[in-house]
Amino acid sequence: MLVFSAPTLLSNILQALNGSVNSVWVGRLLGESALAATANANVVMFLLFAAVFGFGMAATVKVAQAFGAGNADAARRTFGTAIGLCVGLSLVLAPLGWLLTPHLLHAMRTPPEIFGFALIYLRLIFVAMPASTITVIMGMGLRGAGDAQTSLRFMIVAVVLDIALNPLLIAGFGPIPALGIAGSALATAIAAYVSMIGLIIYVYAKSLPLRLRGRELAYLIPHPEELRYIFVKGLPMGAQMLMISASGLIIVGLVNQEGAMTSAAYGASLQVWTYLQMPAMAISAALSAMAAQAIGAGLVGRLGKITRAGLILNVSITGAMTMLLLAFDRPVLTLFLGPTSPAVDAARHIQFLGSWSYILFGMTIVLFGTMRAGGVVITPIVVLGIAMYPVRLGFYAAAYRTLGPDALWLSFPVGSAAALLMATYAYRRPGWRQHARVVDQDECSEESQADGDCSGRMAPAL
């Protein structure tokens, strides 16, 4: 399971590293208010990307099934529909987002000292959205066709370019003027469009199986039958990510009420928490595929052993990472906030109270990984919905008068503990094992990526 989950983990770490390094540049060169602004913007973008990713996940599954059956034309038809649908959505959402950005930030109660930074940053990130969407959907389609290397190569191109351009465009260099927070967002947009163009050229130059030529270009017009499948399969996954990211949006609004310094401290904490949830995400994806194999072979009795292996790995890896990050939290947080920022101590306090939740969170999605392999898809949505809304937000509302802002940070482990208790109860019930049905391995792996909290990322994990 460790070997099986390693490629997914490495890909997700690379994706998160991009956001973290950019946050370091923003925090160091522009200050804590600018860092807080990027955290506000990332939660909004995660919410919008979540809607697109659910459809991309569903398309990946069908592309994989078509290639497994040796039907390349069916795979291209699904791929074309997914690209056409998601590009159309992004072309609508990008200009709409540009216009509605001030209203979104007001709804999130963004502090005045952050508002200007966030407005510029988020609007330019919306400009990058079509390119980011095309690149991601193409990468997911290629992975469904059995090619995970091509998308990884161009992810590396985007990450390296984004990281290199950030300091140049923020602070200026030679003839390049200092653009401030706009430079960070512009670097992301340039990297996204360069990566997209490079990926398209590469797909056609190498004549990869999913390239569309001649009459196949008509597949970019969404086909009703393909759309039906993508909506039926993609909506539950997209809805789950929307539910999780909407909860993150509410939390950011509550954090913003505490002022700019607290918002900056929370933004730095989010960057750290991004890495704490990644081992569990990768392990859950690997476990889902292994459990699906066991059910397909009629070896339902092996599910317990597979799940125990996943739980042990998650507690070991996530637990060790949590302890290391708490032991060295000051130097880690100083990377984002600078050594003299008063937000460092606030961020350390947030880390101490909230970081433990990701060990419990990881155990929960490991249990979900096994259950999804048996066809259980509604229970994870219900459990996470209860944990993130009535439990997490209810605890905050009840405890705020007594605990103040600490009620917000403690709501994370409280919500995660409630989710773990509910997931354990559901997992231990025998009914789902008795009626376990064989679910495609790719579908299990894709669904397992729908559980991730937005943390400090701009887009869901791949």
Tab-separated table of C-alpha atoms in Angstrom:
chain	number	residue	atom	x	y	z
A	1	MET	CA	0.000	0.000	0.000
A	2	LEU	CA	2.872	2.361	0.759
A	3	VAL	CA	4.447	1.762	-2.662
A	4	PHE	CA	1.068	1.981	-4.383
A	5	SER	CA	0.233	5.336	-2.784
A	6	ALA	CA	3.662	6.951	-3.284
A	7	PRO	CA	3.105	8.382	-6.841
A	8	THR	CA	-0.174	10.039	-5.831
A	9	LEU	CA	1.446	11.455	-2.708
A	10	LEU	CA	4.411	12.872	-4.646
A	11	SER	CA	2.137	14.480	-7.229
A	12	ASN	CA	-0.015	16.117	-4.565
A	13	ILE	CA	3.028	17.332	-2.617
A	14	LEU	CA	4.380	18.948	-5.782
A	15	GLN	CA	1.024	20.627	-6.385
A	16	ALA	CA	0.937	21.978	-2.823
A	17	LEU	CA	4.583	23.023	-2.884
A	18	ASN	CA	3.776	25.526	-5.595
A	19	GLY	CA	1.253	27.312	-3.381
A	20	SER	CA	3.520	27.171	-0.349
A	21	VAL	CA	6.569	28.680	-2.062
A	22	ASN	CA	4.421	31.405	-3.586
A	23	SER	CA	3.022	32.139	-0.128
A	24	VAL	CA	6.571	32.441	1.200
A	25	TRP	CA	7.381	35.024	-1.481
A	26	VAL	CA	4.169	36.955	-0.848
A	27	GLY	CA	4.547	36.896	2.939
A	28	ARG	CA	8.214	37.855	2.910
A	29	LEU	CA	8.086	40.509	0.172
A	30	LEU	CA	4.679	42.062	0.797
A	31	GLY	CA	3.811	41.296	4.420
A	32	GLU	CA	1.190	39.452	6.393
A	33	SER	CA	-1.812	41.336	4.968
A	34	ALA	CA	-0.920	40.170	1.451
A	35	LEU	CA	-0.498	36.593	2.717
A	36	ALA	CA	-3.920	36.737	4.345
A	37	ALA	CA	-5.346	38.007	1.037
A	38	THR	CA	-4.008	34.968	-0.869
A	39	ALA	CA	-5.538	32.647	1.741
A	40	ASN	CA	-8.929	34.295	1.221
A	41	ALA	CA	-8.564	34.005	-2.558
A	42	ASN	CA	-7.460	30.350	-2.484
A	43	VAL	CA	-10.567	29.272	-0.589
A	44	VAL	CA	-12.781	30.954	-3.206
A	45	MET	CA	-10.889	29.312	-6.090
A	46	PHE	CA	-11.003	25.902	-4.391
A	47	LEU	CA	-14.780	26.244	-4.202
A	48	LEU	CA	-15.041	26.997	-7.928
A	49	PHE	CA	-12.557	24.321	-8.989
A	50	ALA	CA	-14.448	21.750	-6.914
A	51	ALA	CA	-17.450	22.062	-9.233
A	52	VAL	CA	-15.255	21.311	-12.252
A	53	PHE	CA	-13.218	18.550	-10.628
A	54	GLY	CA	-16.218	16.332	-9.911
A	55	PHE	CA	-16.958	16.166	-13.645
A	56	GLY	CA	-13.276	15.593	-14.430
A	57	MET	CA	-13.143	12.683	-11.991
A	58	ALA	CA	-16.181	11.050	-13.581
A	59	ALA	CA	-14.671	11.488	-17.062
A	60	THR	CA	-11.402	9.910	-15.893
A	61	VAL	CA	-13.274	6.791	-14.802
A	62	LYS	CA	-15.115	6.412	-18.114
A	63	VAL	CA	-11.974	7.091	-20.170
A	64	ALA	CA	-10.194	4.369	-18.172
A	65	GLN	CA	-13.049	1.941	-18.744
A	66	ALA	CA	-13.101	2.671	-22.497
A	67	PHE	CA	-9.349	2.152	-22.818
A	68	GLY	CA	-9.595	-1.019	-20.789
A	69	ALA	CA	-12.144	-2.267	-23.325
A	70	GLY	CA	-9.860	-1.269	-26.210
A	71	ASN	CA	-12.276	1.386	-27.491
A	72	ALA	CA	-10.136	4.479	-28.106
A	73	ASP	CA	-12.921	6.299	-29.975
A	74	ALA	CA	-15.275	6.042	-26.981
A	75	ALA	CA	-12.504	7.353	-24.743
A	76	ARG	CA	-11.977	10.351	-27.041
A	77	ARG	CA	-15.710	11.038	-27.111
A	78	THR	CA	-15.859	11.128	-23.304
A	79	PHE	CA	-12.680	13.178	-23.131
A	80	GLY	CA	-14.005	15.702	-25.683
A	81	THR	CA	-17.258	16.098	-23.778
A	82	ALA	CA	-15.386	16.642	-20.502
A	83	ILE	CA	-13.087	19.251	-22.053
A	84	GLY	CA	-15.977	21.048	-23.781
A	85	LEU	CA	-18.106	21.068	-20.620
A	86	CYS	CA	-15.380	22.208	-18.229
A	87	VAL	CA	-13.950	24.825	-20.598
A	88	GLY	CA	-17.451	26.207	-21.126
A	89	LEU	CA	-17.992	26.383	-17.370
A	90	SER	CA	-14.651	28.091	-16.774
A	91	LEU	CA	-15.279	30.634	-19.554
A	92	VAL	CA	-18.511	31.567	-17.803
A	93	LEU	CA	-17.117	31.510	-14.260
A	94	ALA	CA	-13.931	33.493	-15.034
A	95	PRO	CA	-15.576	36.776	-16.188
A	96	LEU	CA	-18.400	36.303	-13.680
A	97	GLY	CA	-15.828	35.871	-10.920
A	98	TRP	CA	-13.971	39.018	-12.036
A	99	LEU	CA	-17.184	41.031	-11.729
A	100	LEU	CA	-18.356	39.477	-8.458
A	101	THR	CA	-15.000	39.450	-6.644
A	102	PRO	CA	-15.785	42.539	-4.508
A	103	HIS	CA	-19.095	41.000	-3.429
A	104	LEU	CA	-17.420	37.674	-2.590
A	105	LEU	CA	-14.822	39.397	-0.433
A	106	HIS	CA	-17.468	41.468	1.350
A	107	ALA	CA	-19.458	38.275	2.010
A	108	MET	CA	-16.317	36.766	3.557
A	109	ARG	CA	-15.983	39.842	5.809
A	110	THR	CA	-12.487	40.494	4.494
A	111	PRO	CA	-10.782	43.111	6.724
A	112	PRO	CA	-10.205	46.528	5.066
A	113	GLU	CA	-6.406	46.233	5.278
A	114	ILE	CA	-6.572	42.956	3.309
A	115	PHE	CA	-9.365	43.856	0.884
A	116	GLY	CA	-7.272	45.708	-1.712
A	117	PHE	CA	-4.684	42.925	-1.922
A	118	ALA	CA	-7.358	40.233	-2.178
A	119	LEU	CA	-9.321	42.092	-4.864
A	120	ILE	CA	-6.329	42.391	-7.205
A	121	TYR	CA	-5.045	38.872	-6.532
A	122	LEU	CA	-8.363	37.056	-6.917
A	123	ARG	CA	-9.346	38.892	-10.092
A	124	LEU	CA	-6.095	37.947	-11.812
A	125	ILE	CA	-6.403	34.352	-10.612
A	126	PHE	CA	-9.795	34.250	-12.312
A	127	VAL	CA	-7.967	35.174	-15.540
A	128	ALA	CA	-5.873	32.008	-15.144
A	129	MET	CA	-8.894	29.783	-14.497
A	130	PRO	CA	-9.608	28.642	-18.113
A	131	ALA	CA	-5.977	27.573	-18.647
A	132	SER	CA	-5.798	25.827	-15.277
A	133	THR	CA	-9.052	23.998	-15.983
A	134	ILE	CA	-7.953	22.772	-19.426
A	135	THR	CA	-4.585	21.584	-18.085
A	136	VAL	CA	-6.133	19.717	-15.172
A	137	ILE	CA	-8.903	18.049	-17.190
A	138	MET	CA	-6.390	16.983	-19.861
A	139	GLY	CA	-4.147	15.574	-17.153
A	140	MET	CA	-7.009	13.647	-15.579
A	141	GLY	CA	-8.031	12.272	-18.969
A	142	LEU	CA	-4.479	11.174	-19.752
A	143	ARG	CA	-4.304	9.443	-16.387
A	144	GLY	CA	-7.498	7.577	-17.232
A	145	ALA	CA	-5.765	6.440	-20.436
A	146	GLY	CA	-2.896	5.059	-18.346
A	147	ASP	CA	-0.508	7.988	-18.845
A	148	ALA	CA	0.296	9.705	-15.547
A	149	GLN	CA	3.747	10.894	-16.611
A	150	THR	CA	2.770	13.515	-19.205
A	151	SER	CA	0.555	15.519	-16.864
A	152	LEU	CA	3.194	15.274	-14.131
A	153	ARG	CA	5.863	16.690	-16.487
A	154	PHE	CA	3.766	19.719	-17.325
A	155	MET	CA	2.757	20.169	-13.708
A	156	ILE	CA	6.474	20.444	-12.982
A	157	VAL	CA	6.807	23.042	-15.771
A	158	ALA	CA	3.991	25.119	-14.283
A	159	VAL	CA	5.348	24.840	-10.738
A	160	VAL	CA	8.919	25.786	-11.671
A	161	LEU	CA	7.772	28.694	-13.835
A	162	ASP	CA	5.352	29.982	-11.199
A	163	ILE	CA	7.937	29.789	-8.420
A	164	ALA	CA	10.609	31.491	-10.563
A	165	LEU	CA	8.348	34.310	-11.777
A	166	ASN	CA	6.827	35.159	-8.386
A	167	PRO	CA	9.760	37.086	-6.869
A	168	LEU	CA	10.630	38.707	-10.224
A	169	LEU	CA	7.136	40.060	-10.784
A	170	ILE	CA	6.427	40.914	-7.144
A	171	ALA	CA	9.614	42.869	-6.421
A	172	GLY	CA	10.687	43.715	-9.987
A	173	PHE	CA	13.968	42.957	-11.688
A	174	GLY	CA	15.799	45.068	-14.291
A	175	PRO	CA	13.225	46.262	-16.828
A	176	ILE	CA	10.456	44.289	-15.064
A	177	PRO	CA	8.482	46.684	-12.827
A	178	ALA	CA	7.516	45.771	-9.254
A	179	LEU	CA	3.888	44.645	-9.483
A	180	GLY	CA	3.317	43.677	-5.858
A	181	ILE	CA	0.474	41.251	-5.179
A	182	ALA	CA	-0.573	41.508	-8.853
A	183	GLY	CA	2.815	40.052	-9.778
A	184	SER	CA	2.163	36.888	-7.780
A	185	ALA	CA	-1.203	36.304	-9.439
A	186	LEU	CA	0.224	37.184	-12.875
A	187	ALA	CA	3.014	34.639	-12.370
A	188	THR	CA	0.384	31.962	-11.703
A	189	ALA	CA	-1.569	32.985	-14.800
A	190	ILE	CA	1.516	32.955	-17.058
A	191	ALA	CA	2.595	29.553	-15.738
A	192	ALA	CA	-0.920	28.175	-16.283
A	193	TYR	CA	-1.139	29.325	-19.918
A	194	VAL	CA	2.413	28.218	-20.781
A	195	SER	CA	1.763	24.796	-19.254
A	196	MET	CA	-1.565	24.478	-21.103
A	197	ILE	CA	-0.084	25.413	-24.474
A	198	GLY	CA	2.904	23.115	-23.934
A	199	LEU	CA	0.674	20.198	-22.967
A	200	ILE	CA	-1.576	20.625	-26.020
A	201	ILE	CA	1.445	20.824	-28.352
A	202	TYR	CA	2.996	17.737	-26.722
A	203	VAL	CA	-0.203	15.677	-27.004
A	204	TYR	CA	-0.419	16.357	-30.739
A	205	ALA	CA	3.324	16.132	-31.421
A	206	LYS	CA	3.470	12.694	-29.784
A	207	SER	CA	0.065	11.731	-31.199
A	208	LEU	CA	-1.110	10.559	-27.781
A	209	PRO	CA	-4.298	8.459	-27.787
A	210	LEU	CA	-6.618	11.226	-26.579
A	211	ARG	CA	-5.718	13.794	-29.263
A	212	LEU	CA	-8.757	14.884	-31.298
A	213	ARG	CA	-8.403	15.277	-35.057
A	214	GLY	CA	-10.713	15.864	-38.008
A	215	ARG	CA	-14.261	14.769	-37.286
A	216	GLU	CA	-13.241	13.977	-33.687
A	217	LEU	CA	-13.073	17.709	-32.948
A	218	ALA	CA	-16.887	17.573	-32.927
A	219	TYR	CA	-16.549	15.610	-29.662
A	220	LEU	CA	-15.745	18.947	-27.986
A	221	ILE	CA	-19.472	19.701	-28.303
A	222	PRO	CA	-20.831	17.857	-25.244
A	223	HIS	CA	-22.800	14.729	-26.199
A	224	PRO	CA	-26.069	14.201	-24.228
A	225	GLU	CA	-25.282	10.577	-23.349
A	226	GLU	CA	-21.758	11.422	-22.198
A	227	LEU	CA	-23.051	14.431	-20.269
A	228	ARG	CA	-25.585	12.227	-18.486
A	229	TYR	CA	-22.867	9.869	-17.281
A	230	ILE	CA	-20.543	12.705	-16.235
A	231	PHE	CA	-23.313	14.471	-14.335
A	232	VAL	CA	-24.654	11.324	-12.631
A	233	LYS	CA	-21.195	10.189	-11.521
A	234	GLY	CA	-19.574	13.600	-11.132
A	235	LEU	CA	-22.240	15.462	-9.187
A	236	PRO	CA	-21.862	13.407	-5.956
A	237	MET	CA	-18.065	13.868	-6.010
A	238	GLY	CA	-18.349	17.529	-6.942
A	239	ALA	CA	-21.085	18.085	-4.356
A	240	GLN	CA	-18.901	16.598	-1.644
A	241	MET	CA	-15.982	18.879	-2.537
A	242	LEU	CA	-18.341	21.857	-2.768
A	243	MET	CA	-19.702	21.029	0.678
A	244	ILE	CA	-16.202	20.811	2.159
A	245	SER	CA	-14.934	23.963	0.458
A	246	ALA	CA	-18.090	25.906	1.392
A	247	SER	CA	-17.352	25.010	5.017
A	248	GLY	CA	-13.818	26.379	4.511
A	249	LEU	CA	-15.305	29.575	3.102
A	250	ILE	CA	-17.472	30.006	6.210
A	251	ILE	CA	-14.455	29.407	8.462
A	252	VAL	CA	-12.447	32.083	6.608
A	253	GLY	CA	-15.324	34.515	7.102
A	254	LEU	CA	-15.299	33.795	10.849
A	255	VAL	CA	-11.508	34.151	10.970
A	256	ASN	CA	-11.665	37.494	9.150
A	257	GLN	CA	-13.893	38.829	11.937
A	258	GLU	CA	-10.925	38.471	14.292
A	259	GLY	CA	-8.796	40.937	12.316
A	260	ALA	CA	-5.978	40.998	9.779
A	261	MET	CA	-3.288	39.512	12.049
A	262	THR	CA	-5.420	36.483	12.915
A	263	SER	CA	-6.302	36.078	9.246
A	264	ALA	CA	-2.601	36.099	8.311
A	265	ALA	CA	-1.800	33.572	11.065
A	266	TYR	CA	-4.600	31.322	9.824
A	267	GLY	CA	-3.338	31.659	6.234
A	268	ALA	CA	0.106	30.427	7.295
A	269	SER	CA	-1.463	27.573	9.267
A	270	LEU	CA	-3.459	26.511	6.214
A	271	GLN	CA	-0.240	26.110	4.239
A	272	VAL	CA	1.104	23.725	6.879
A	273	TRP	CA	-2.168	21.802	7.123
A	274	THR	CA	-2.109	21.204	3.372
A	275	TYR	CA	0.724	18.719	3.887
A	276	LEU	CA	-0.778	17.025	6.939
A	277	GLN	CA	-3.780	15.725	5.010
A	278	MET	CA	-1.872	14.502	1.952
A	279	PRO	CA	-0.646	11.121	3.249
A	280	ALA	CA	-4.196	10.110	4.139
A	281	MET	CA	-5.491	11.210	0.723
A	282	ALA	CA	-2.911	9.112	-1.098
A	283	ILE	CA	-3.347	6.122	1.225
A	284	SER	CA	-7.129	6.268	0.824
A	285	ALA	CA	-6.808	6.241	-2.984
A	286	ALA	CA	-4.488	3.216	-2.876
A	287	LEU	CA	-6.652	1.444	-0.322
A	288	SER	CA	-9.800	1.976	-2.430
A	289	ALA	CA	-8.199	0.309	-5.445
A	290	MET	CA	-6.886	-2.602	-3.342
A	291	ALA	CA	-10.243	-3.088	-1.625
A	292	ALA	CA	-12.019	-3.032	-5.014
A	293	GLN	CA	-9.675	-5.783	-6.211
A	294	ALA	CA	-10.447	-7.856	-3.113
A	295	ILE	CA	-14.219	-7.479	-3.578
A	296	GLY	CA	-13.920	-8.293	-7.281
A	297	ALA	CA	-12.044	-11.480	-6.386
A	298	GLY	CA	-14.715	-12.426	-3.837
A	299	LEU	CA	-12.275	-11.969	-0.936
A	300	VAL	CA	-14.427	-9.693	1.222
A	301	GLY	CA	-12.722	-11.120	4.303
A	302	ARG	CA	-9.519	-9.313	3.306
A	303	LEU	CA	-11.126	-5.874	3.697
A	304	GLY	CA	-10.353	-5.770	7.412
A	305	LYS	CA	-6.670	-6.464	6.835
A	306	ILE	CA	-6.457	-3.859	4.064
A	307	THR	CA	-8.197	-1.256	6.233
A	308	ARG	CA	-5.936	-1.952	9.220
A	309	ALA	CA	-2.883	-1.462	7.012
A	310	GLY	CA	-4.287	1.884	5.845
A	311	LEU	CA	-5.057	3.038	9.383
A	312	ILE	CA	-1.595	2.073	10.654
A	313	LEU	CA	0.098	3.874	7.757
A	314	ASN	CA	-2.011	6.998	8.235
A	315	VAL	CA	-1.473	7.218	11.999
A	316	SER	CA	2.254	6.556	11.583
A	317	ILE	CA	2.942	9.015	8.765
A	318	THR	CA	0.439	11.769	9.614
A	319	GLY	CA	1.196	11.453	13.331
A	320	ALA	CA	4.944	11.743	12.752
A	321	MET	CA	4.474	14.733	10.446
A	322	THR	CA	2.205	16.449	12.972
A	323	MET	CA	4.699	16.020	15.804
A	324	LEU	CA	7.577	17.247	13.639
A	325	LEU	CA	5.686	20.312	12.486
A	326	LEU	CA	4.657	21.161	16.031
A	327	ALA	CA	8.210	20.646	17.283
A	328	PHE	CA	9.613	22.976	14.610
A	329	ASP	CA	6.572	25.195	14.115
A	330	ARG	CA	8.335	28.533	14.635
A	331	PRO	CA	10.906	28.169	11.800
A	332	VAL	CA	8.227	26.721	9.498
A	333	LEU	CA	5.751	29.542	10.140
A	334	THR	CA	8.517	32.148	9.952
A	335	LEU	CA	9.044	31.115	6.324
A	336	PHE	CA	5.614	32.529	5.502
A	337	LEU	CA	5.289	35.393	7.962
A	338	GLY	CA	8.852	36.578	8.580
A	339	PRO	CA	10.749	36.385	11.887
A	340	THR	CA	9.436	39.660	13.319
A	341	SER	CA	5.739	39.244	12.547
A	342	PRO	CA	3.409	39.165	15.574
A	343	ALA	CA	1.282	36.702	13.608
A	344	VAL	CA	3.890	33.960	14.148
A	345	ASP	CA	2.907	33.402	17.779
A	346	ALA	CA	-0.773	33.477	16.856
A	347	ALA	CA	-0.149	30.897	14.118
A	348	ARG	CA	1.771	28.657	16.562
A	349	HIS	CA	-1.224	28.752	18.897
A	350	ILE	CA	-3.566	27.823	16.037
A	351	GLN	CA	-1.256	24.942	15.056
A	352	PHE	CA	-1.153	23.569	18.595
A	353	LEU	CA	-4.942	23.505	18.918
A	354	GLY	CA	-5.938	22.460	15.412
A	355	SER	CA	-3.224	20.299	13.842
A	356	TRP	CA	-4.200	17.116	15.668
A	357	SER	CA	-7.489	17.035	13.764
A	358	TYR	CA	-5.727	15.772	10.633
A	359	ILE	CA	-4.757	12.482	12.274
A	360	LEU	CA	-8.445	11.855	13.002
A	361	PHE	CA	-9.445	13.209	9.586
A	362	GLY	CA	-7.033	10.756	7.934
A	363	MET	CA	-8.471	7.780	9.811
A	364	THR	CA	-11.945	8.798	8.671
A	365	ILE	CA	-11.133	8.939	4.972
A	366	VAL	CA	-9.232	5.640	5.188
A	367	LEU	CA	-12.469	4.027	6.407
A	368	PHE	CA	-14.340	5.788	3.611
A	369	GLY	CA	-11.811	4.412	1.112
A	370	THR	CA	-12.745	0.820	1.966
A	371	MET	CA	-16.468	1.512	2.017
A	372	ARG	CA	-16.392	3.252	-1.374
A	373	ALA	CA	-14.834	0.143	-2.888
A	374	GLY	CA	-18.033	-1.666	-1.870
A	375	GLY	CA	-20.278	0.920	-3.509
A	376	VAL	CA	-21.017	3.068	-0.433
A	377	VAL	CA	-21.103	6.662	-1.688
A	378	ILE	CA	-23.807	8.484	0.288
A	379	THR	CA	-22.491	7.773	3.793
A	380	PRO	CA	-19.240	9.799	3.369
A	381	ILE	CA	-21.207	12.844	2.200
A	382	VAL	CA	-23.654	12.607	5.112
A	383	VAL	CA	-20.917	12.056	7.712
A	384	LEU	CA	-18.746	14.939	6.506
A	385	GLY	CA	-21.767	17.208	6.172
A	386	ILE	CA	-22.805	16.594	9.787
A	387	ALA	CA	-19.234	16.914	11.088
A	388	MET	CA	-18.469	20.170	9.256
A	389	TYR	CA	-21.727	22.022	9.766
A	390	PRO	CA	-23.866	21.179	12.836
A	391	VAL	CA	-20.899	19.792	14.822
A	392	ARG	CA	-17.983	22.082	13.879
A	393	LEU	CA	-19.947	25.294	13.468
A	394	GLY	CA	-22.299	24.378	16.315
A	395	PHE	CA	-19.356	23.917	18.679
A	396	TYR	CA	-17.954	27.285	17.597
A	397	ALA	CA	-21.271	29.045	18.186
A	398	ALA	CA	-21.741	27.422	21.605
A	399	ALA	CA	-18.173	27.874	22.851
A	400	TYR	CA	-17.214	31.266	21.411
A	401	ARG	CA	-18.575	33.270	24.334
A	402	THR	CA	-16.412	31.234	26.724
A	403	LEU	CA	-13.322	30.459	24.636
A	404	GLY	CA	-13.216	33.349	22.171
A	405	PRO	CA	-11.240	32.645	18.940
A	406	ASP	CA	-9.962	29.369	20.446
A	407	ALA	CA	-13.436	27.960	19.839
A	408	LEU	CA	-12.713	28.239	16.123
A	409	TRP	CA	-9.417	26.354	16.275
A	410	LEU	CA	-10.795	23.676	18.627
A	411	SER	CA	-13.763	23.153	16.315
A	412	PHE	CA	-11.402	21.374	13.896
A	413	PRO	CA	-10.510	18.427	16.188
A	414	VAL	CA	-14.078	18.351	17.559
A	415	GLY	CA	-15.501	18.037	14.043
A	416	SER	CA	-12.886	15.460	13.032
A	417	ALA	CA	-13.545	13.369	16.149
A	418	ALA	CA	-17.280	13.381	15.401
A	419	ALA	CA	-16.625	12.341	11.791
A	420	LEU	CA	-14.363	9.483	12.929
A	421	LEU	CA	-16.979	8.192	15.396
A	422	MET	CA	-19.712	8.244	12.734
A	423	ALA	CA	-17.429	6.674	10.092
A	424	THR	CA	-16.371	3.912	12.519
A	425	TYR	CA	-20.008	3.139	13.314
A	426	ALA	CA	-20.881	2.967	9.605
A	427	TYR	CA	-17.816	0.844	8.813
A	428	ARG	CA	-18.562	-1.682	11.571
A	429	ARG	CA	-22.131	-2.260	10.406
A	430	PRO	CA	-22.243	-5.537	8.460
A	431	GLY	CA	-24.846	-4.543	5.870
A	432	TRP	CA	-22.544	-2.831	3.365
A	433	ARG	CA	-20.125	-5.810	3.314
A	434	GLN	CA	-22.935	-8.257	2.634
A	435	HIS	CA	-24.127	-6.187	-0.291
A	436	ALA	CA	-20.720	-4.985	-1.464
A	437	ARG	CA	-20.632	-4.628	-5.233
A	438	VAL	CA	-17.615	-4.478	-7.478
A	439	VAL	CA	-16.741	-0.839	-8.196
A	440	ASP	CA	-14.182	0.146	-10.816
A	441	GLN	CA	-10.755	0.745	-9.225
A	442	ASP	CA	-10.333	4.083	-10.988
A	443	GLU	CA	-13.735	5.222	-9.733
A	444	CYS	CA	-12.760	4.329	-6.155
A	445	SER	CA	-9.459	6.185	-6.425
A	446	GLU	CA	-11.086	9.276	-7.948
A	447	GLU	CA	-13.847	9.395	-5.335
A	448	SER	CA	-11.309	9.180	-2.530
A	449	GLN	CA	-9.827	12.508	-3.690
A	450	ALA	CA	-13.152	14.254	-3.002
A	451	ASP	CA	-12.616	14.225	0.771
A	452	GLY	CA	-9.743	16.709	0.963
A	453	ASP	CA	-10.118	19.908	2.944
A	454	CYS	CA	-9.172	23.012	0.951
A	455	SER	CA	-6.447	24.023	3.444
A	456	GLY	CA	-4.016	26.333	1.683
A	457	ARG	CA	-4.511	24.967	-1.831
A	458	MET	CA	-6.077	26.735	-4.767
A	459	ALA	CA	-7.337	23.476	-6.325
A	460	PRO	CA	-8.307	20.015	-5.067
A	461	ALA	CA	-5.744	17.217	-4.965
A	462	LEU	CA	-5.149	15.219	-8.117
